Amino acid sequence: MTSLAGRCLFRAPVRLPMKAVVPSVSRATARSDRNPMAEDMHPYRTHTCGELRSEHVESTVRISGWVHRKRDHGQLLFLDIRDDFGITQVVTDVSSALFEEMEKVRLESVVRVTGKVVSRSPETVNPRLLTGEVELRAESFDVLAAAAQVPLQVNSDEDAGEEVRLRYRYLDLRRERMHRNMKLRTDVISAIRRGMEDQGFREFQTPILTASSPEGARDFLVPSRLHPGKFYALPQAPQMFKQLLMMGGFDKYFQIAPCFRDEASRADRSPGEFYQLDFEMSFVTQDDVFNAIEPVLSNVFNEFGGGRTVTAPPYPRIPYETAMLKYGSDKPDLRNPIEIADVGEIFQGSGFGIFAKAVGKGSVVRAIPAPGAAAKPRSFFDKLNSWAQKEGKPGLGYIVYGEDGAAKGPIAKNLDAERLERIKTEAGLRNGDAVFFVCEPVKEAARFAGIVRTRVGEELEVIERGAYKFCWIVDFPMFELDEETGKIEFSHNPFSMPQGGMEALETQDPLLIKAAQYDIVCNGVELSSGAIRNHLPEVMYRAFAIAGYSAEEVEREFSGMLNALKYGAPPHGGCAPGIDRIVMLLADEPNIREIVAFPMNQRAEDLMMGAPAEVPAERLRELHIKLALPPKRQDETKTSVTG
RNA sequence: GGGGGUGUAGCUCAGUUGGUUAGAGCGCUGGCCUGUCACGCCAGAGGCCGCGGGUUCGAGUCCCGUCACUCCCGCCA
């Protein structure tokens, strides 16, 4: 925390119209000593608003900044002047000719104050300000840029509505929280760059105007003036380019890569565009990839995580199937100590008919331990039961194991002692714990047990705070069955190497083949997915054939990539953690827009710049585009263009 | 595309069972105040209660529609 503040304070800003942003104290002092109201003083400032200390007392200085707050005592006036570096209190009184003008100035106006630094009397020192030991007695005052009444209060923590915040983002960015978040973001990104470069990665740029990719999300299209009827696409990720760089013989690539997807937004998913730490390495195994990125992430999280504990490398590696069973999710939050157990077999042929019958029909039973919940009142269990009913379930059965070891509850009555003991063992329960049950077909059982695990963890407050818990989810299935069409599809990235290579593709049940595909997860947030890539064209053809693509189709869709593979591609792999989500975790913000300077709103509109926007008919003509708008609103139909 | 929440002063919000002139804090304007640091005190301006329709003697409040913002599902290889 303190290192952060220090960094912000003394970092050299880029956009300031002078050489020495934080001029040496002695120089500034010496100058003003020669000529107190120095004409050769910098036109805007000799010091920043976060800089003045006791040692500056008696020197004449100049600061510029925004009027953060006014305290008008009638005969005595305080102005807090704010800039990127801090706040300095300026004082004047009625004996000064400046008093009237300073009293009138509106909040958020940009002003310049020249005057003498004076020390504050001990009882008026403000320990919460970096500059709180001193204040500036104004000897000259100018409004450099007057502010209109602001639509949101910069000097307040009170949350403004998001629409207002986005429309006036430049004001929102002045506020402390956004200012802190944006500085964190830039600092995190430069730390990541340093970390990657230290590991021997080189940063490359890849095209922004590229070809539409047939798989995955919808892409944004860019019309071509020179090629009527043809479109570029913005990259959803530089996936193919980074692989092509490997084939170009570069050993280790990375990029803070902009990615564009025309998909709906979520709180943790920004609409339109986001950034990935995209990287790729040649001649590597999965372990090599993990070993390369784990220290970079751990270092960044240790440096900027505000003292929270961080998983030390190597991170736990959890097979996909295990994750679905034990956590009911492929992005488990390991801060929650609860682990789900599979107990369907124990209910088979038991006296608890509902579960016994369902298991006979192929359902499974998952046990979700509730540590210490035996001490909870009946209402606790009732509350969870009615919550489950609201989620569309018949209810949420449970057994309570009392401190004396006796099993209680409606289900317990129908189970014999041996089964009750086996459940206790299988689910890792102790006396004083309770356990909830989910009985559903396997996929739904995993999903819902995962939700119950989270809910129970929250209710019992057993989720560890102050920690970043990382893990890898590995061994994703290569293919999956589309439930509607019954067809086999790639379950993730079609360019991943199937585990077992060609032999596996030719001899195994496709649905049992695992891919060399992995996700990195932190605190239940999926940071990225990655893979060891398929670098062999014949294996690629075979994999696509299983997913129902003919060789011709593959060649048509992926010709650039396939051709490159035919000229000797190194075995390679990589990963692409999301920068925005990393910063979100570090800033402890629940919404991704809080860590993006100029985000679009949920409907992918930029309210400040007015994007997207209609364009003049002339531009459309030039692009050979004719609009065919939906006949929804009358005022919109007018804009359709012929030509 | 679907579901939930919200929409009242420049900003954040309150507004009871449908009942007189719609309130508060901050900001804004004016007045008082020489040591505050979220300064304090007094006064004032500021409202198409998102918009349209309906029910009613009467609607910020109830109903229908619509728009906007937001959260979630679908989607995001």
JSON list of N, CA and C in Angstrom, two decimals, chain A residues 66-124:
[
{"chain": "A", "resi": 66, "resn": "TRP", "atom": "N", "xyz": [-6.60, 21.58, -9.17]},
{"chain": "A", "resi": 66, "resn": "TRP", "atom": "CA", "xyz": [-8.06, 21.74, -9.12]},
{"chain": "A", "resi": 66, "resn": "TRP", "atom": "C", "xyz": [-8.48, 22.16, -7.72]},
{"chain": "A", "resi": 67, "resn": "VAL", "atom": "N", "xyz": [-9.53, 23.00, -7.62]},
{"chain": "A", "resi": 67, "resn": "VAL", "atom": "CA", "xyz": [-10.07, 23.37, -6.32]},
{"chain": "A", "resi": 67, "resn": "VAL", "atom": "C", "xyz": [-10.87, 22.17, -5.81]},
{"chain": "A", "resi": 68, "resn": "HIS", "atom": "N", "xyz": [-10.29, 21.49, -4.83]},
{"chain": "A", "resi": 68, "resn": "HIS", "atom": "CA", "xyz": [-10.88, 20.25, -4.33]},
{"chain": "A", "resi": 68, "resn": "HIS", "atom": "C", "xyz": [-11.99, 20.55, -3.34]},
{"chain": "A", "resi": 69, "resn": "ARG", "atom": "N", "xyz": [-11.74, 21.52, -2.49]},
{"chain": "A", "resi": 69, "resn": "ARG", "atom": "CA", "xyz": [-12.71, 21.84, -1.45]},
{"chain": "A", "resi": 69, "resn": "ARG", "atom": "C", "xyz": [-12.44, 23.25, -0.94]},
{"chain": "A", "resi": 70, "resn": "LYS", "atom": "N", "xyz": [-13.50, 23.91, -0.52]},
{"chain": "A", "resi": 70, "resn": "LYS", "atom": "CA", "xyz": [-13.38, 25.27, 0.03]},
{"chain": "A", "resi": 70, "resn": "LYS", "atom": "C", "xyz": [-13.88, 25.27, 1.45]},
{"chain": "A", "resi": 71, "resn": "ARG", "atom": "N", "xyz": [-13.18, 25.97, 2.32]},
{"chain": "A", "resi": 71, "resn": "ARG", "atom": "CA", "xyz": [-13.70, 26.20, 3.66]},
{"chain": "A", "resi": 71, "resn": "ARG", "atom": "C", "xyz": [-13.63, 27.70, 3.92]},
{"chain": "A", "resi": 72, "resn": "ASP", "atom": "N", "xyz": [-14.81, 28.33, 3.87]},
{"chain": "A", "resi": 72, "resn": "ASP", "atom": "CA", "xyz": [-14.89, 29.78, 3.91]},
{"chain": "A", "resi": 72, "resn": "ASP", "atom": "C", "xyz": [-15.37, 30.22, 5.29]},
{"chain": "A", "resi": 73, "resn": "HIS", "atom": "N", "xyz": [-14.47, 30.86, 6.03]},
{"chain": "A", "resi": 73, "resn": "HIS", "atom": "CA", "xyz": [-14.83, 31.33, 7.37]},
{"chain": "A", "resi": 73, "resn": "HIS", "atom": "C", "xyz": [-15.22, 32.79, 7.37]},
{"chain": "A", "resi": 74, "resn": "GLY", "atom": "N", "xyz": [-15.50, 33.34, 6.23]},
{"chain": "A", "resi": 74, "resn": "GLY", "atom": "CA", "xyz": [-15.92, 34.73, 6.17]},
{"chain": "A", "resi": 74, "resn": "GLY", "atom": "C", "xyz": [-14.76, 35.70, 6.11]},
{"chain": "A", "resi": 75, "resn": "GLN", "atom": "N", "xyz": [-13.87, 35.60, 7.09]},
{"chain": "A", "resi": 75, "resn": "GLN", "atom": "CA", "xyz": [-12.70, 36.47, 7.09]},
{"chain": "A", "resi": 75, "resn": "GLN", "atom": "C", "xyz": [-11.44, 35.67, 6.79]},
{"chain": "A", "resi": 76, "resn": "LEU", "atom": "N", "xyz": [-11.62, 34.36, 6.76]},
{"chain": "A", "resi": 76, "resn": "LEU", "atom": "CA", "xyz": [-10.48, 33.46, 6.60]},
{"chain": "A", "resi": 76, "resn": "LEU", "atom": "C", "xyz": [-10.92, 32.35, 5.65]},
{"chain": "A", "resi": 77, "resn": "LEU", "atom": "N", "xyz": [-10.08, 32.04, 4.67]},
{"chain": "A", "resi": 77, "resn": "LEU", "atom": "CA", "xyz": [-10.51, 31.10, 3.63]},
{"chain": "A", "resi": 77, "resn": "LEU", "atom": "C", "xyz": [-9.44, 30.05, 3.39]},
{"chain": "A", "resi": 78, "resn": "PHE", "atom": "N", "xyz": [-9.87, 28.81, 3.37]},
{"chain": "A", "resi": 78, "resn": "PHE", "atom": "CA", "xyz": [-8.97, 27.71, 3.00]},
{"chain": "A", "resi": 78, "resn": "PHE", "atom": "C", "xyz": [-9.40, 27.13, 1.67]},
{"chain": "A", "resi": 79, "resn": "LEU", "atom": "N", "xyz": [-8.46, 26.90, 0.78]},
{"chain": "A", "resi": 79, "resn": "LEU", "atom": "CA", "xyz": [-8.72, 26.18, -0.46]},
{"chain": "A", "resi": 79, "resn": "LEU", "atom": "C", "xyz": [-7.83, 24.94, -0.46]},
{"chain": "A", "resi": 80, "resn": "ASP", "atom": "N", "xyz": [-8.42, 23.78, -0.71]},
{"chain": "A", "resi": 80, "resn": "ASP", "atom": "CA", "xyz": [-7.61, 22.58, -0.93]},
{"chain": "A", "resi": 80, "resn": "ASP", "atom": "C", "xyz": [-7.37, 22.48, -2.43]},
{"chain": "A", "resi": 81, "resn": "ILE", "atom": "N", "xyz": [-6.09, 22.49, -2.81]},
{"chain": "A", "resi": 81, "resn": "ILE", "atom": "CA", "xyz": [-5.75, 22.40, -4.23]},
{"chain": "A", "resi": 81, "resn": "ILE", "atom": "C", "xyz": [-5.21, 21.01, -4.50]},
{"chain": "A", "resi": 82, "resn": "ARG", "atom": "N", "xyz": [-5.76, 20.33, -5.52]},
{"chain": "A", "resi": 82, "resn": "ARG", "atom": "CA", "xyz": [-5.47, 18.93, -5.77]},
{"chain": "A", "resi": 82, "resn": "ARG", "atom": "C", "xyz": [-4.84, 18.75, -7.14]},
{"chain": "A", "resi": 83, "resn": "ASP", "atom": "N", "xyz": [-3.85, 17.89, -7.22]},
{"chain": "A", "resi": 83, "resn": "ASP", "atom": "CA", "xyz": [-3.39, 17.40, -8.52]},
{"chain": "A", "resi": 83, "resn": "ASP", "atom": "C", "xyz": [-3.14, 15.91, -8.40]},
{"chain": "A", "resi": 84, "resn": "ASP", "atom": "N", "xyz": [-2.46, 15.36, -9.39]},
{"chain": "A", "resi": 84, "resn": "ASP", "atom": "CA", "xyz": [-2.22, 13.91, -9.44]},
{"chain": "A", "resi": 84, "resn": "ASP", "atom": "C", "xyz": [-1.44, 13.43, -8.22]},
{"chain": "A", "resi": 85, "resn": "PHE", "atom": "N", "xyz": [-0.75, 14.35, -7.56]},
{"chain": "A", "resi": 85, "resn": "PHE", "atom": "CA", "xyz": [0.21, 13.94, -6.54]},
{"chain": "A", "resi": 85, "resn": "PHE", "atom": "C", "xyz": [-0.29, 14.11, -5.12]},
{"chain": "A", "resi": 86, "resn": "GLY", "atom": "N", "xyz": [-1.29, 14.95, -4.94]},
{"chain": "A", "resi": 86, "resn": "GLY", "atom": "CA", "xyz": [-1.78, 15.15, -3.59]},
{"chain": "A", "resi": 86, "resn": "GLY", "atom": "C", "xyz": [-2.59, 16.42, -3.45]},
{"chain": "A", "resi": 87, "resn": "ILE", "atom": "N", "xyz": [-2.75, 16.83, -2.20]},
{"chain": "A", "resi": 87, "resn": "ILE", "atom": "CA", "xyz": [-3.56, 18.00, -1.89]},
{"chain": "A", "resi": 87, "resn": "ILE", "atom": "C", "xyz": [-2.74, 18.94, -1.03]},
{"chain": "A", "resi": 88, "resn": "THR", "atom": "N", "xyz": [-2.81, 20.23, -1.36]},
{"chain": "A", "resi": 88, "resn": "THR", "atom": "CA", "xyz": [-2.13, 21.24, -0.56]},
{"chain": "A", "resi": 88, "resn": "THR", "atom": "C", "xyz": [-3.15, 22.27, -0.11]},
{"chain": "A", "resi": 89, "resn": "GLN", "atom": "N", "xyz": [-3.09, 22.63, 1.17]},
{"chain": "A", "resi": 89, "resn": "GLN", "atom": "CA", "xyz": [-4.01, 23.65, 1.68]},
{"chain": "A", "resi": 89, "resn": "GLN", "atom": "C", "xyz": [-3.44, 25.04, 1.42]},
{"chain": "A", "resi": 90, "resn": "VAL", "atom": "N", "xyz": [-4.27, 25.86, 0.76]},
{"chain": "A", "resi": 90, "resn": "VAL", "atom": "CA", "xyz": [-3.91, 27.25, 0.53]},
{"chain": "A", "resi": 90, "resn": "VAL", "atom": "C", "xyz": [-4.76, 28.09, 1.48]},
{"chain": "A", "resi": 91, "resn": "VAL", "atom": "N", "xyz": [-4.16, 29.13, 2.07]},
{"chain": "A", "resi": 91, "resn": "VAL", "atom": "CA", "xyz": [-4.91, 29.94, 3.02]},
{"chain": "A", "resi": 91, "resn": "VAL", "atom": "C", "xyz": [-4.76, 31.42, 2.66]},
{"chain": "A", "resi": 92, "resn": "THR", "atom": "N", "xyz": [-5.83, 32.14, 2.90]},
{"chain": "A", "resi": 92, "resn": "THR", "atom": "CA", "xyz": [-5.77, 33.59, 2.75]},
{"chain": "A", "resi": 92, "resn": "THR", "atom": "C", "xyz": [-6.79, 34.19, 3.69]},
{"chain": "A", "resi": 93, "resn": "ASP", "atom": "N", "xyz": [-6.72, 35.50, 3.96]},
{"chain": "A", "resi": 93, "resn": "ASP", "atom": "CA", "xyz": [-7.76, 36.11, 4.78]},
{"chain": "A", "resi": 93, "resn": "ASP", "atom": "C", "xyz": [-8.17, 37.45, 4.18]},
{"chain": "A", "resi": 94, "resn": "VAL", "atom": "N", "xyz": [-9.08, 38.08, 4.87]},
{"chain": "A", "resi": 94, "resn": "VAL", "atom": "CA", "xyz": [-9.77, 39.22, 4.33]},
{"chain": "A", "resi": 94, "resn": "VAL", "atom": "C", "xyz": [-8.83, 40.41, 4.11]},
{"chain": "A", "resi": 95, "resn": "SER", "atom": "N", "xyz": [-7.68, 40.36, 4.75]},
{"chain": "A", "resi": 95, "resn": "SER", "atom": "CA", "xyz": [-6.72, 41.45, 4.56]},
{"chain": "A", "resi": 95, "resn": "SER", "atom": "C", "xyz": [-6.08, 41.40, 3.18]},
{"chain": "A", "resi": 96, "resn": "SER", "atom": "N", "xyz": [-6.24, 40.28, 2.47]},
{"chain": "A", "resi": 96, "resn": "SER", "atom": "CA", "xyz": [-5.62, 40.12, 1.17]},
{"chain": "A", "resi": 96, "resn": "SER", "atom": "C", "xyz": [-6.54, 40.62, 0.06]},
{"chain": "A", "resi": 97, "resn": "ALA", "atom": "N", "xyz": [-5.94, 41.25, -0.94]},
{"chain": "A", "resi": 97, "resn": "ALA", "atom": "CA", "xyz": [-6.72, 41.72, -2.09]},
{"chain": "A", "resi": 97, "resn": "ALA", "atom": "C", "xyz": [-7.26, 40.54, -2.90]},
{"chain": "A", "resi": 98, "resn": "LEU", "atom": "N", "xyz": [-6.67, 39.35, -2.70]},
{"chain": "A", "resi": 98, "resn": "LEU", "atom": "CA", "xyz": [-7.08, 38.17, -3.46]},
{"chain": "A", "resi": 98, "resn": "LEU", "atom": "C", "xyz": [-8.34, 37.53, -2.89]},
{"chain": "A", "resi": 99, "resn": "PHE", "atom": "N", "xyz": [-8.68, 37.94, -1.64]},
{"chain": "A", "resi": 99, "resn": "PHE", "atom": "CA", "xyz": [-9.68, 37.21, -0.89]},
{"chain": "A", "resi": 99, "resn": "PHE", "atom": "C", "xyz": [-10.99, 37.03, -1.66]},
{"chain": "A", "resi": 100, "resn": "GLU", "atom": "N", "xyz": [-11.45, 38.14, -2.24]},
{"chain": "A", "resi": 100, "resn": "GLU", "atom": "CA", "xyz": [-12.76, 38.11, -2.89]},
{"chain": "A", "resi": 100, "resn": "GLU", "atom": "C", "xyz": [-12.80, 37.11, -4.05]},
{"chain": "A", "resi": 101, "resn": "GLU", "atom": "N", "xyz": [-11.76, 37.16, -4.88]},
{"chain": "A", "resi": 101, "resn": "GLU", "atom": "CA", "xyz": [-11.73, 36.28, -6.04]},
{"chain": "A", "resi": 101, "resn": "GLU", "atom": "C", "xyz": [-11.61, 34.82, -5.62]},
{"chain": "A", "resi": 102, "resn": "MET", "atom": "N", "xyz": [-10.80, 34.56, -4.61]},
{"chain": "A", "resi": 102, "resn": "MET", "atom": "CA", "xyz": [-10.61, 33.19, -4.15]},
{"chain": "A", "resi": 102, "resn": "MET", "atom": "C", "xyz": [-11.88, 32.65, -3.51]},
{"chain": "A", "resi": 103, "resn": "GLU", "atom": "N", "xyz": [-12.62, 33.53, -2.85]},
{"chain": "A", "resi": 103, "resn": "GLU", "atom": "CA", "xyz": [-13.86, 33.12, -2.20]},
{"chain": "A", "resi": 103, "resn": "GLU", "atom": "C", "xyz": [-14.89, 32.69, -3.26]},
{"chain": "A", "resi": 104, "resn": "LYS", "atom": "N", "xyz": [-14.80, 33.32, -4.43]},
{"chain": "A", "resi": 104, "resn": "LYS", "atom": "CA", "xyz": [-15.81, 33.09, -5.48]},
{"chain": "A", "resi": 104, "resn": "LYS", "atom": "C", "xyz": [-15.57, 31.83, -6.30]},
{"chain": "A", "resi": 105, "resn": "VAL", "atom": "N", "xyz": [-14.32, 31.37, -6.31]},
{"chain": "A", "resi": 105, "resn": "VAL", "atom": "CA", "xyz": [-13.97, 30.31, -7.26]},
{"chain": "A", "resi": 105, "resn": "VAL", "atom": "C", "xyz": [-14.79, 29.05, -7.00]},
{"chain": "A", "resi": 106, "resn": "ARG", "atom": "N", "xyz": [-15.20, 28.41, -8.06]},
{"chain": "A", "resi": 106, "resn": "ARG", "atom": "CA", "xyz": [-16.06, 27.23, -7.94]},
{"chain": "A", "resi": 106, "resn": "ARG", "atom": "C", "xyz": [-15.20, 25.96, -7.84]},
{"chain": "A", "resi": 107, "resn": "LEU", "atom": "N", "xyz": [-15.75, 24.96, -7.17]},
{"chain": "A", "resi": 107, "resn": "LEU", "atom": "CA", "xyz": [-15.05, 23.67, -7.05]},
{"chain": "A", "resi": 107, "resn": "LEU", "atom": "C", "xyz": [-14.70, 23.13, -8.44]},
{"chain": "A", "resi": 108, "resn": "GLU", "atom": "N", "xyz": [-13.57, 22.47, -8.52]},
{"chain": "A", "resi": 108, "resn": "GLU", "atom": "CA", "xyz": [-13.08, 21.81, -9.74]},
{"chain": "A", "resi": 108, "resn": "GLU", "atom": "C", "xyz": [-12.55, 22.78, -10.80]},
{"chain": "A", "resi": 109, "resn": "SER", "atom": "N", "xyz": [-12.54, 24.08, -10.48]},
{"chain": "A", "resi": 109, "resn": "SER", "atom": "CA", "xyz": [-11.83, 25.01, -11.37]},
{"chain": "A", "resi": 109, "resn": "SER", "atom": "C", "xyz": [-10.34, 24.75, -11.24]},
{"chain": "A", "resi": 110, "resn": "VAL", "atom": "N", "xyz": [-9.61, 25.03, -12.31]},
{"chain": "A", "resi": 110, "resn": "VAL", "atom": "CA", "xyz": [-8.16, 24.87, -12.27]},
{"chain": "A", "resi": 110, "resn": "VAL", "atom": "C", "xyz": [-7.54, 26.22, -11.94]},
{"chain": "A", "resi": 111, "resn": "VAL", "atom": "N", "xyz": [-6.74, 26.24, -10.90]},
{"chain": "A", "resi": 111, "resn": "VAL", "atom": "CA", "xyz": [-6.19, 27.51, -10.43]},
{"chain": "A", "resi": 111, "resn": "VAL", "atom": "C", "xyz": [-4.68, 27.41, -10.25]},
{"chain": "A", "resi": 112, "resn": "ARG", "atom": "N", "xyz": [-4.07, 28.58, -10.20]},
{"chain": "A", "resi": 112, "resn": "ARG", "atom": "CA", "xyz": [-2.64, 28.67, -9.92]},
{"chain": "A", "resi": 112, "resn": "ARG", "atom": "C", "xyz": [-2.47, 29.57, -8.71]},
{"chain": "A", "resi": 113, "resn": "VAL", "atom": "N", "xyz": [-1.67, 29.12, -7.77]},
{"chain": "A", "resi": 113, "resn": "VAL", "atom": "CA", "xyz": [-1.43, 29.90, -6.57]},
{"chain": "A", "resi": 113, "resn": "VAL", "atom": "C", "xyz": [0.07, 30.06, -6.39]},
{"chain": "A", "resi": 114, "resn": "THR", "atom": "N", "xyz": [0.49, 31.27, -6.19]},
{"chain": "A", "resi": 114, "resn": "THR", "atom": "CA", "xyz": [1.89, 31.54, -5.85]},
{"chain": "A", "resi": 114, "resn": "THR", "atom": "C", "xyz": [1.89, 32.14, -4.46]},
{"chain": "A", "resi": 115, "resn": "GLY", "atom": "N", "xyz": [2.85, 31.73, -3.66]},
{"chain": "A", "resi": 115, "resn": "GLY", "atom": "CA", "xyz": [2.88, 32.29, -2.32]},
{"chain": "A", "resi": 115, "resn": "GLY", "atom": "C", "xyz": [3.97, 31.66, -1.49]},
{"chain": "A", "resi": 116, "resn": "LYS", "atom": "N", "xyz": [3.91, 31.97, -0.21]},
{"chain": "A", "resi": 116, "resn": "LYS", "atom": "CA", "xyz": [4.96, 31.52, 0.69]},
{"chain": "A", "resi": 116, "resn": "LYS", "atom": "C", "xyz": [4.49, 30.29, 1.47]},
{"chain": "A", "resi": 117, "resn": "VAL", "atom": "N", "xyz": [5.35, 29.32, 1.57]},
{"chain": "A", "resi": 117, "resn": "VAL", "atom": "CA", "xyz": [5.06, 28.14, 2.37]},
{"chain": "A", "resi": 117, "resn": "VAL", "atom": "C", "xyz": [5.23, 28.50, 3.83]},
{"chain": "A", "resi": 118, "resn": "VAL", "atom": "N", "xyz": [4.21, 28.26, 4.64]},
{"chain": "A", "resi": 118, "resn": "VAL", "atom": "CA", "xyz": [4.33, 28.53, 6.07]},
{"chain": "A", "resi": 118, "resn": "VAL", "atom": "C", "xyz": [4.01, 27.25, 6.83]},
{"chain": "A", "resi": 119, "resn": "SER", "atom": "N", "xyz": [4.60, 27.14, 8.00]},
{"chain": "A", "resi": 119, "resn": "SER", "atom": "CA", "xyz": [4.32, 25.92, 8.77]},
{"chain": "A", "resi": 119, "resn": "SER", "atom": "C", "xyz": [3.02, 26.12, 9.54]},
{"chain": "A", "resi": 120, "resn": "ARG", "atom": "N", "xyz": [2.35, 25.01, 9.78]},
{"chain": "A", "resi": 120, "resn": "ARG", "atom": "CA", "xyz": [1.11, 25.10, 10.56]},
{"chain": "A", "resi": 120, "resn": "ARG", "atom": "C", "xyz": [1.46, 24.97, 12.03]},
{"chain": "A", "resi": 121, "resn": "SER", "atom": "N", "xyz": [0.66, 25.64, 12.86]},
{"chain": "A", "resi": 121, "resn": "SER", "atom": "CA", "xyz": [0.86, 25.47, 14.29]},
{"chain": "A", "resi": 121, "resn": "SER", "atom": "C", "xyz": [0.52, 24.03, 14.65]},
{"chain": "A", "resi": 122, "resn": "PRO", "atom": "N", "xyz": [1.15, 23.49, 15.70]},
{"chain": "A", "resi": 122, "resn": "PRO", "atom": "CA", "xyz": [1.03, 22.06, 15.98]},
{"chain": "A", "resi": 122, "resn": "PRO", "atom": "C", "xyz": [-0.41, 21.57, 16.01]},
{"chain": "A", "resi": 123, "resn": "GLU", "atom": "N", "xyz": [-1.32, 22.37, 16.58]},
{"chain": "A", "resi": 123, "resn": "GLU", "atom": "CA", "xyz": [-2.70, 21.88, 16.71]},
{"chain": "A", "resi": 123, "resn": "GLU", "atom": "C", "xyz": [-3.45, 21.92, 15.39]},
{"chain": "A", "resi": 124, "resn": "THR", "atom": "N", "xyz": [-2.90, 22.57, 14.37]},
{"chain": "A", "resi": 124, "resn": "THR", "atom": "CA", "xyz": [-3.62, 22.62, 13.09]},
{"chain": "A", "resi": 124, "resn": "THR", "atom": "C", "xyz": [-2.95, 21.76, 12.02]}
]
